[in-house]
Coordinates of C-alpha atoms and ligand atoms in Angstrom, one line a residue:
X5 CA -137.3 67.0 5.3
X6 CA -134.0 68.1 4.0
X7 CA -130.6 67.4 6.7
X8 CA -130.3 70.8 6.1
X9 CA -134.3 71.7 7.5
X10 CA -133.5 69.6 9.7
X11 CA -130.9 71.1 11.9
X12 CA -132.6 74.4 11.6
X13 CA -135.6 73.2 12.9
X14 CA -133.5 71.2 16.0
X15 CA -131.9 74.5 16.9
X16 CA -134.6 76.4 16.6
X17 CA -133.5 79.6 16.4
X18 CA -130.5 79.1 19.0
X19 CA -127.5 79.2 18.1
X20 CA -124.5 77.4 18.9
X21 CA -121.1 78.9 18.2
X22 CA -119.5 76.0 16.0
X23 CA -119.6 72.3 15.0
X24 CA -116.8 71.0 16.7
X25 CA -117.2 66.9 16.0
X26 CA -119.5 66.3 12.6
X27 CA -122.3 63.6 12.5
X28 CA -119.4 61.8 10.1
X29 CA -116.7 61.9 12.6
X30 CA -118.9 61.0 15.5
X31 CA -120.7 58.2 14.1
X32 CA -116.8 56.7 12.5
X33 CA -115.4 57.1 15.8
X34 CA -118.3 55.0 17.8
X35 CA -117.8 52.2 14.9
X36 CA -113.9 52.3 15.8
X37 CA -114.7 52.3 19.2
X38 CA -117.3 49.4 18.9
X39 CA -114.6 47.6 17.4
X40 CA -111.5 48.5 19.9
X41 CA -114.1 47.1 23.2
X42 CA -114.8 44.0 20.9
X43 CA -111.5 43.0 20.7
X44 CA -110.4 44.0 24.6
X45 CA -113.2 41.3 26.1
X46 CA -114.2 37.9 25.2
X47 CA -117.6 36.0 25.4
X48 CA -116.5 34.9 29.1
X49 CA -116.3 38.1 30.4
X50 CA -120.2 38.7 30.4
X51 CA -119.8 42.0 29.5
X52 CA -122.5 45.1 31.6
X53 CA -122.2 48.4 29.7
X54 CA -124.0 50.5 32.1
X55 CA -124.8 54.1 31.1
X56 CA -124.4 56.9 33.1
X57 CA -127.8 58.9 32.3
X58 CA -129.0 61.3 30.8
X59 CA -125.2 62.1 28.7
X60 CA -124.4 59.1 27.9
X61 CA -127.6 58.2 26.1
X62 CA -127.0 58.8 22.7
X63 CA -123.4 57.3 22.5
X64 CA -124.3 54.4 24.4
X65 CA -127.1 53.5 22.3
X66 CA -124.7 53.8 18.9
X67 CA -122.0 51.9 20.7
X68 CA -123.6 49.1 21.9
X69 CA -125.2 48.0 18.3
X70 CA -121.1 48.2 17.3
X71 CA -120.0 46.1 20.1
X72 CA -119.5 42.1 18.8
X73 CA -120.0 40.2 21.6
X74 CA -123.3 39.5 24.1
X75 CA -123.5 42.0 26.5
X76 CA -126.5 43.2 29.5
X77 CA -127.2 47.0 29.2
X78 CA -128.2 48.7 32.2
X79 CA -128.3 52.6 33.7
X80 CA -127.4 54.8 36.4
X81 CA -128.0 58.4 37.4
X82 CA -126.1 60.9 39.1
X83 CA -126.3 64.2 39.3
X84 CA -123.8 67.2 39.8
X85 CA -124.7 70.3 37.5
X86 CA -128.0 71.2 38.2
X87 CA -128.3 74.1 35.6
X88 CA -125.7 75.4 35.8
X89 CA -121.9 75.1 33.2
X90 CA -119.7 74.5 36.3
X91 CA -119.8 71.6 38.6
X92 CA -120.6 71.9 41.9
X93 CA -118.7 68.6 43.2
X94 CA -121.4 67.6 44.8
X95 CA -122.2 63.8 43.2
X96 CA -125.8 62.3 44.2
X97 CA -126.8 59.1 43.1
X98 CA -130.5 59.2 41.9
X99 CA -131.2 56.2 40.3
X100 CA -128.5 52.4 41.3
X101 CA -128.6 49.8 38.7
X102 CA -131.0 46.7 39.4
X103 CA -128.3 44.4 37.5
X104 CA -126.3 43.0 40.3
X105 CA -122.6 44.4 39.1
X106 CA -121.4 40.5 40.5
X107 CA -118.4 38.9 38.3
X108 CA -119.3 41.0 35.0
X109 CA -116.8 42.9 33.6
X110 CA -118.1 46.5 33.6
X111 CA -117.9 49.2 30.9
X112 CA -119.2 52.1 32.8
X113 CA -119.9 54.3 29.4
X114 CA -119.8 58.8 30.5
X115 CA -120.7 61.3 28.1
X116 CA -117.7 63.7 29.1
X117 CA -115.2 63.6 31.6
X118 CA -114.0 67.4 32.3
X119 CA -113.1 67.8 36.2
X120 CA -112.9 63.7 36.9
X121 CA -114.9 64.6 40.0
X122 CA -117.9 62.7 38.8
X123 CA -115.6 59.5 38.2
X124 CA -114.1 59.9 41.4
X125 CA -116.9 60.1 43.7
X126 CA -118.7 57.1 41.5
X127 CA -116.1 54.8 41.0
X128 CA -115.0 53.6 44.1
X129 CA -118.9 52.8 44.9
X130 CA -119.1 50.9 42.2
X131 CA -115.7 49.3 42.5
X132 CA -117.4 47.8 46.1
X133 CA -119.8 45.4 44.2
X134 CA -117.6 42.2 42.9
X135 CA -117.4 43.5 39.7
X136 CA -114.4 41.3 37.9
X137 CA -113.5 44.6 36.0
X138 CA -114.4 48.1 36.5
X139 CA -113.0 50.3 33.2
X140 CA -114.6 53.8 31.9
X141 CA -115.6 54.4 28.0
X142 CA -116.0 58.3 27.3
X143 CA -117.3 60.0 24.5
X144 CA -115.0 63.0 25.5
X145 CA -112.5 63.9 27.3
X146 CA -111.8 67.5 28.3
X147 CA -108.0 68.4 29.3
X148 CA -109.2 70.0 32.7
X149 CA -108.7 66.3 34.4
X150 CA -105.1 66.9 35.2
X151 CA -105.0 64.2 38.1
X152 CA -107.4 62.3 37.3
X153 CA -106.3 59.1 35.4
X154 CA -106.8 58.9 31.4
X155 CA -110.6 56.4 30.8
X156 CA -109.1 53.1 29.2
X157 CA -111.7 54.3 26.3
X158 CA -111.8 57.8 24.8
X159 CA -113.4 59.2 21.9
X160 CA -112.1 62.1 21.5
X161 CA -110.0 64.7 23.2
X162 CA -112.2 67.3 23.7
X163 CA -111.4 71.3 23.6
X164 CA -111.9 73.6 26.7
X165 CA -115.7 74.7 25.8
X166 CA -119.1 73.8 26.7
X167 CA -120.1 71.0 24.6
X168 CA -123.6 70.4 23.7
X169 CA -125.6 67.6 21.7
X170 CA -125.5 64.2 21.4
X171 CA -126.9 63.4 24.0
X172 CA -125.0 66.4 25.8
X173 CA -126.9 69.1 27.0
X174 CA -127.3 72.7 28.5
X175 CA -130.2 73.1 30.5
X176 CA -131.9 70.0 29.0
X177 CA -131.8 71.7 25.7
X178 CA -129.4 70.2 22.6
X179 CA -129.4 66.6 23.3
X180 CA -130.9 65.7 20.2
X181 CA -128.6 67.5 18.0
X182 CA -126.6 64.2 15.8
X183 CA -123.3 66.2 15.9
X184 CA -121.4 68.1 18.9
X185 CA -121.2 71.2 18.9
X186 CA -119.6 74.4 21.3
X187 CA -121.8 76.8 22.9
Ligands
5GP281 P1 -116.7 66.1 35.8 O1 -117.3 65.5 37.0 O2 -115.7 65.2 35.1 O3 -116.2 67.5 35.9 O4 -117.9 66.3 34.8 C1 -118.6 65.3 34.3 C2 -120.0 65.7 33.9 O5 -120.1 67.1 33.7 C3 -120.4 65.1 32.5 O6 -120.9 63.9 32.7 C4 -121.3 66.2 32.0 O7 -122.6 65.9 32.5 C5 -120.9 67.5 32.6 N1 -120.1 68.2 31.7 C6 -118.8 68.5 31.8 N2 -118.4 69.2 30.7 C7 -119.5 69.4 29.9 C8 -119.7 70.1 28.7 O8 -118.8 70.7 28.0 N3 -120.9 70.1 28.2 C9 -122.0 69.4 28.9 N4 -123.2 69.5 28.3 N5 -121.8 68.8 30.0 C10 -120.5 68.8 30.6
MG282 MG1 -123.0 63.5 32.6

């Protein structure tokens, strides 16, 4: 199947207003990325990139084959969206990571960061568990966090829209798609 079938075939009739970041410039990005987190820790800092499901799927799975160093992969889940484009700042935590969070140095890895207000509920939770480092890694970042603080690792500065695939969605649809793309 052509790249071009393909992506029909992945949309499925859908359509999705423009390509904002191309496979390319995704998957170059992730290598530079891979490379930037290899060179802030060392061997001793028994690196945990822990996920932050379902978003961050995708993007975690590319960046951890690009990451030089020995490193424990683990998940977490929390939910704020529902169905819905707007966040309801309402942060559950559905699913804690087994990995005990003790003297690792943690890369906690977001698909987007938009109003921060996931990031702020979860992060001080986390920051309770001995952790000897606690830094954020996003695939995006939207300019609507005014207040919140910049993650230590962005991949791109993302426009104002609702972004969907890799590994983004809108109502569980468009994570699949190997680009990102605006709604
Ligand atoms: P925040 O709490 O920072 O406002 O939003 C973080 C979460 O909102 C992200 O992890 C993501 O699940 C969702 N989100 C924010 N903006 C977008 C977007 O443009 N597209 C999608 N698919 N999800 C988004
Ligand atoms: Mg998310």
């Amino acid at each position: 199947m052509t790249s071009t079938r393909l992506a029909e075939a992945q949309l499925g009739g859908r359509a999705i207003r423009r390509v904002v970041f191309t496979e390319e410039e995704v998957q170059r990005r992730v290598w530079e990325l891979g490379a930037e987190i290899s060179e802030a820790y060392t061997i001793e800092d028994r690196l945990l990139v822990l996920g932050l499901l379902k978003g961050s799927f995708v993007f975690l799975a590319d960046l951890v084959r690009r990451i030089a160093l020995p490193l424990h992969v683990d998940f977490l889940v929390a939910s704020s969206y529902g169905k819905g484009k707007v966040s309801s700042g309402d942060v559950r935590l559905l699913y804690d990571p087994e990995s005990s969070l003790e003297g690792r140095a943690v890369l906690l890895v977001e698909d987007i960061v938009d109003s921060g207000t996931t990031l702020r509920k979860l992060l001080p939770r986390l920051e309770a568990r001995g952790s000897s480092s606690l830094v954020v890694c996003t695939l995006l970042h939207k300019p609507t966090d005014g207040d919140g603080h910049r993650p230590r690792f962005v991949g791109f500065d993302a426009p104002n829209e609702f972004l969907v695939g890799y590994g983004l969605d809108h109502a569980e649809d468009f994570r699949h798609l190997p680009y990102i793309a605006s709604l």
